[in-house]
Coordinates of C-alpha atoms and ligand atoms in Angstrom, one line a residue:
M1 CA -25.9 2.2 2.8
T2 CA -23.2 4.7 1.7
S3 CA -20.7 5.7 4.5
K4 CA -18.9 8.9 4.6
R5 CA -15.5 9.1 2.9
V6 CA -12.5 8.9 5.2
T7 CA -10.6 12.1 4.7
L8 CA -7.3 13.5 6.0
N9 CA -9.4 15.2 8.7
S10 CA -10.8 11.8 9.7
L11 CA -7.3 10.3 9.9
R12 CA -6.1 13.3 11.9
A13 CA -9.0 12.8 14.3
M14 CA -8.2 9.1 14.7
Y15 CA -4.6 10.0 15.4
A16 CA -5.6 12.7 17.9
D17 CA -7.7 10.3 20.0
G18 CA -5.3 7.4 19.7
T19 CA -7.5 5.2 17.4
P20 CA -5.2 2.9 15.3
I21 CA -5.4 3.6 11.6
T22 CA -5.8 0.6 9.4
V23 CA -4.4 0.5 5.8
V24 CA -4.5 -2.4 3.3
T25 CA -3.2 -2.4 -0.2
A26 CA -5.4 -3.1 -3.3
Y27 CA -4.8 -3.0 -7.0
D28 CA -8.2 -3.6 -8.6
A29 CA -11.8 -2.6 -8.2
T30 CA -13.1 -6.0 -6.8
F31 CA -10.5 -6.3 -4.1
A32 CA -10.9 -2.6 -3.3
R33 CA -14.7 -3.1 -2.9
L34 CA -14.2 -6.0 -0.5
I35 CA -11.5 -4.4 1.5
D36 CA -13.5 -1.2 1.7
E37 CA -16.6 -3.1 2.8
A38 CA -14.5 -4.7 5.6
G39 CA -14.1 -1.2 7.1
V40 CA -10.4 -0.3 6.4
D41 CA -9.6 3.4 6.9
A42 CA -7.3 3.7 3.9
I43 CA -6.4 1.7 0.8
L44 CA -2.9 2.0 -0.5
V45 CA -2.4 1.3 -4.2
G46 CA 1.1 0.2 -3.5
D47 CA 3.8 -0.2 -6.1
S48 CA 4.0 -3.6 -4.5
L49 CA 1.8 -4.4 -7.5
G50 CA 5.1 -4.9 -9.2
N51 CA 5.6 -8.0 -7.1
V52 CA 2.1 -9.3 -6.4
I53 CA 0.4 -8.4 -9.7
Q54 CA 3.2 -8.3 -12.3
G55 CA 5.5 -11.0 -10.9
H56 CA 8.6 -8.8 -10.7
D57 CA 11.2 -9.4 -8.0
T58 CA 11.2 -5.7 -7.1
T59 CA 9.0 -2.6 -7.4
V60 CA 11.6 -0.8 -9.6
P61 CA 10.0 -1.6 -13.0
V62 CA 6.6 -0.2 -12.1
T63 CA 5.6 2.7 -14.4
M64 CA 3.5 5.8 -13.9
D65 CA 0.9 4.6 -16.5
E66 CA 0.6 1.3 -14.5
M67 CA 0.1 3.2 -11.3
V68 CA -2.6 5.4 -12.8
Y69 CA -4.4 2.4 -14.3
H70 CA -4.5 0.5 -11.0
T71 CA -5.4 3.6 -8.9
A72 CA -8.3 4.4 -11.2
A73 CA -9.6 0.8 -10.8
V74 CA -9.3 0.9 -7.0
A75 CA -11.0 4.2 -6.9
R76 CA -14.0 2.8 -8.8
G77 CA -14.3 0.0 -6.3
A78 CA -13.9 1.8 -3.0
S79 CA -16.5 4.3 -1.8
R80 CA -15.4 4.9 1.8
A81 CA -11.7 4.4 2.4
H82 CA -9.1 7.2 1.8
I83 CA -7.2 6.2 -1.3
I84 CA -3.4 6.6 -1.3
A85 CA -1.4 6.0 -4.5
D86 CA 2.3 5.2 -4.6
M87 CA 4.6 7.3 -6.7
P88 CA 6.7 4.7 -8.6
F89 CA 10.5 4.7 -8.8
L90 CA 11.9 7.7 -10.7
S91 CA 8.5 9.4 -11.0
Y92 CA 9.6 12.0 -8.3
G93 CA 13.4 11.8 -7.9
T94 CA 14.3 13.7 -11.1
G95 CA 12.7 17.1 -10.7
V96 CA 10.1 19.0 -8.8
E97 CA 8.0 19.9 -11.8
S98 CA 7.8 16.4 -13.2
A99 CA 7.0 15.0 -9.8
I100 CA 4.1 17.4 -9.4
V101 CA 2.8 16.4 -12.9
N102 CA 3.1 12.7 -12.0
A103 CA 1.4 13.2 -8.6
G104 CA -1.3 15.2 -10.4
R105 CA -1.9 12.3 -12.7
L106 CA -2.5 9.9 -9.8
M107 CA -5.1 12.4 -8.4
K108 CA -6.7 13.6 -11.6
E109 CA -6.7 10.4 -13.7
G110 CA -6.5 7.9 -10.9
N111 CA -8.7 9.6 -8.4
A112 CA -6.3 9.1 -5.5
H113 CA -6.8 11.3 -2.5
S114 CA -3.1 11.5 -1.6
V115 CA 0.2 10.1 -2.8
K116 CA 3.1 8.3 -1.0
L117 CA 6.7 8.6 -1.8
E118 CA 9.8 6.9 -0.4
G119 CA 12.7 8.8 1.2
G120 CA 13.7 11.3 3.8
R121 CA 15.2 14.8 3.9
R122 CA 16.2 14.9 0.3
F123 CA 12.5 15.2 -0.6
A124 CA 11.6 17.9 1.9
D125 CA 11.4 20.7 -0.7
L126 CA 9.4 18.6 -3.0
I127 CA 6.9 17.6 -0.2
Q128 CA 6.7 21.2 0.9
R129 CA 5.8 22.3 -2.7
M130 CA 3.4 19.5 -3.3
T131 CA 1.4 20.1 0.0
S132 CA 1.4 23.8 -0.7
I133 CA -0.5 23.2 -4.0
G134 CA -3.0 20.7 -2.6
I135 CA -1.3 17.3 -3.0
P136 CA -1.3 15.5 0.3
V137 CA 1.8 13.4 0.8
M138 CA 2.5 10.4 2.9
G139 CA 6.2 9.7 3.6
H140 CA 7.9 6.3 3.7
L141 CA 11.0 5.6 5.8
G142 CA 13.0 2.5 7.0
L143 CA 13.1 -0.1 4.3
T144 CA 12.2 1.8 1.1
P145 CA 11.9 -1.0 -1.5
Q146 CA 12.6 1.2 -4.5
S147 CA 16.1 1.5 -3.1
V148 CA 16.6 -2.2 -2.9
H149 CA 19.6 -2.1 -5.2
K150 CA 21.2 0.6 -3.1
F151 CA 20.6 -1.3 0.1
G152 CA 21.5 -4.7 -1.4
G153 CA 18.4 -6.4 -0.1
F154 CA 15.1 -6.2 1.8
G155 CA 16.4 -6.5 5.3
V156 CA 15.5 -4.6 8.5
R157 CA 16.7 -0.9 8.5
G158 CA 17.5 1.4 11.4
R159 CA 19.7 -0.7 13.5
G160 CA 22.8 1.1 14.9
D161 CA 23.7 4.6 13.5
E162 CA 20.9 4.6 11.0
A163 CA 18.3 4.9 13.8
E164 CA 19.0 8.5 14.5
A165 CA 18.9 9.4 10.8
I166 CA 15.5 7.9 10.5
I167 CA 14.2 9.9 13.5
E168 CA 15.6 13.1 11.9
D169 CA 14.2 12.3 8.5
A170 CA 10.7 11.8 10.1
K171 CA 11.0 15.2 11.8
V172 CA 12.0 16.8 8.5
L173 CA 9.1 15.1 6.6
E174 CA 6.6 16.4 9.2
E175 CA 8.1 19.9 9.0
A176 CA 7.8 19.7 5.2
G177 CA 4.1 19.0 5.5
A178 CA 3.7 15.2 5.1
Y179 CA 0.5 14.1 6.8
A180 CA 1.7 10.6 7.8
I181 CA 4.8 8.4 7.5
V182 CA 5.0 4.6 6.7
L183 CA 7.7 3.0 8.7
E184 CA 8.8 -0.3 7.1
M185 CA 10.9 -3.0 8.6
V186 CA 12.5 -1.2 11.5
P187 CA 13.0 -2.3 15.1
R188 CA 9.9 -1.7 17.3
D189 CA 11.8 0.5 19.7
L190 CA 12.9 2.8 16.8
A191 CA 9.3 2.9 15.5
R192 CA 8.1 3.9 19.0
A193 CA 10.8 6.6 19.2
V194 CA 9.8 8.0 15.7
T195 CA 6.2 7.9 16.7
E196 CA 6.9 9.8 19.9
A197 CA 9.2 12.3 18.2
I198 CA 6.6 13.6 15.7
G199 CA 3.1 14.9 15.6
I200 CA 1.7 13.1 12.6
P201 CA 0.7 9.4 12.3
T202 CA 3.2 6.6 11.7
I203 CA 1.9 3.6 9.8
G204 CA 4.0 0.5 10.5
I205 CA 4.7 -2.6 8.5
G206 CA 7.2 -4.9 10.2
A207 CA 7.7 -2.1 12.8
G208 CA 5.9 -3.4 16.0
N209 CA 2.7 -2.2 17.6
A210 CA 3.7 1.3 18.9
T211 CA 3.0 3.0 15.6
S212 CA -0.3 5.0 15.0
G213 CA -1.5 2.5 12.5
Q214 CA -0.6 -0.6 10.5
V215 CA -0.4 -1.4 6.8
L216 CA -0.2 -4.9 5.1
V217 CA -0.2 -6.0 1.5
S218 CA -3.6 -7.6 0.9
Y219 CA -2.2 -10.6 -1.0
D220 CA 0.1 -11.3 2.0
L221 CA -2.5 -10.9 4.7
L222 CA -5.0 -13.0 2.8
G223 CA -2.5 -15.8 2.2
I224 CA -2.7 -15.5 -1.6
N225 CA 1.0 -14.9 -1.9
D226 CA 1.6 -18.0 0.3
S227 CA 5.3 -18.5 -0.3
F228 CA 6.0 -15.1 1.3
K229 CA 6.6 -15.6 5.0
P230 CA 8.4 -12.7 6.6
R231 CA 8.5 -12.7 10.4
F232 CA 6.2 -9.7 10.7
L233 CA 3.4 -11.1 8.6
K234 CA 0.3 -12.6 10.1
R235 CA -1.9 -14.3 7.6
Y236 CA -5.6 -13.8 8.3
A237 CA -6.8 -16.3 5.7
E238 CA -5.3 -19.0 3.5
L239 CA -6.8 -18.0 0.1
G240 CA -3.9 -19.4 -1.8
G241 CA -4.8 -23.0 -0.8
A242 CA -8.5 -22.1 -1.2
I243 CA -8.0 -20.9 -4.8
R244 CA -5.9 -24.0 -5.7
G245 CA -8.5 -26.3 -4.2
A246 CA -11.5 -24.6 -5.9
V247 CA -9.8 -24.4 -9.3
G248 CA -8.7 -28.1 -8.9
D249 CA -12.3 -29.1 -8.1
Y250 CA -13.5 -27.3 -11.3
V251 CA -10.8 -29.0 -13.4
N252 CA -11.8 -32.4 -12.1
E253 CA -15.5 -31.9 -12.6
V254 CA -15.0 -30.7 -16.2
R255 CA -12.8 -33.6 -16.9
Q256 CA -15.5 -36.0 -15.5
R257 CA -18.3 -34.1 -17.3
S258 CA -20.1 -33.6 -14.0
Y259 CA -19.9 -29.8 -14.6
P260 CA -22.0 -28.3 -16.0
D261 CA -24.9 -30.4 -14.8
D262 CA -28.6 -29.7 -15.6
E263 CA -28.8 -27.1 -12.7
H264 CA -26.1 -25.1 -14.4
S265 CA -27.4 -25.4 -18.0
F266 CA -30.2 -23.8 -20.0
G267 CA -33.3 -25.8 -21.1
D268 CA -35.6 -24.9 -24.0
S269 CA -38.0 -22.8 -21.9
Ligands
KIV301 O1 3.9 -0.8 -2.1 C1 3.4 -1.1 -1.0 O2 2.6 -1.9 -0.9 C2 3.9 -0.4 0.2 C3 3.6 -0.9 1.5 C4 4.3 -2.2 1.8 C5 3.7 0.1 2.6 O3 4.6 0.6 0.1

């Protein structure tokens, strides 16, 4: 059965009637297919692939070519979810024209339906220009991991004076035309205040349950990345242990010559 594609209009309708929007990251076609079949509304091809796929400590090294490659793979795997692609570090901060070309690559070569970029009011003009020419943009405020070296770490943002700036940034992004905003690692009361201050969906990660939707990194929610244990994360499976167990069983059976047995071998006829 083929289900209808989730579009910006579907996401807006969910927001309008208060239905929480579910977003999960994926980086390849097989995970995208499984996550899509599970009924998620949107798949984010996050630049978190720098951490979970490439083994970097930050998302800073991720390139445009890598984002295009992974986005295209996800798009081949998912037939229903809306597909959002992250714009990687320095693919949008160095000029409007180059940012548009890069966002265009994610949509034309990667088959993304929208793009996400990190940052507040300084990107208002860019977002305005992108949306005016048909590139839907999701914003990202709070902890913006591409700025880890500026922040000096991955801690909670928006405590104290920074809270008001985040609310103002959210209003500016909405005014510029962003269709939704990720709020990462902010206190739940601030996430609620942002959500109440704007008329577009907020998608939280480490931001409490008052946002219009939630996003998690698939490898974290599935327990694959099982040494990563931030307070906000709930693991819905323990696949890290399951993978180690299954591969360990295979290694033992090969060493004992019990695999492959006759059932898993070809005979003459
Ligand atoms: O890159 C990513 O996966 C993200 C989410 C954590 C929101 O930006």
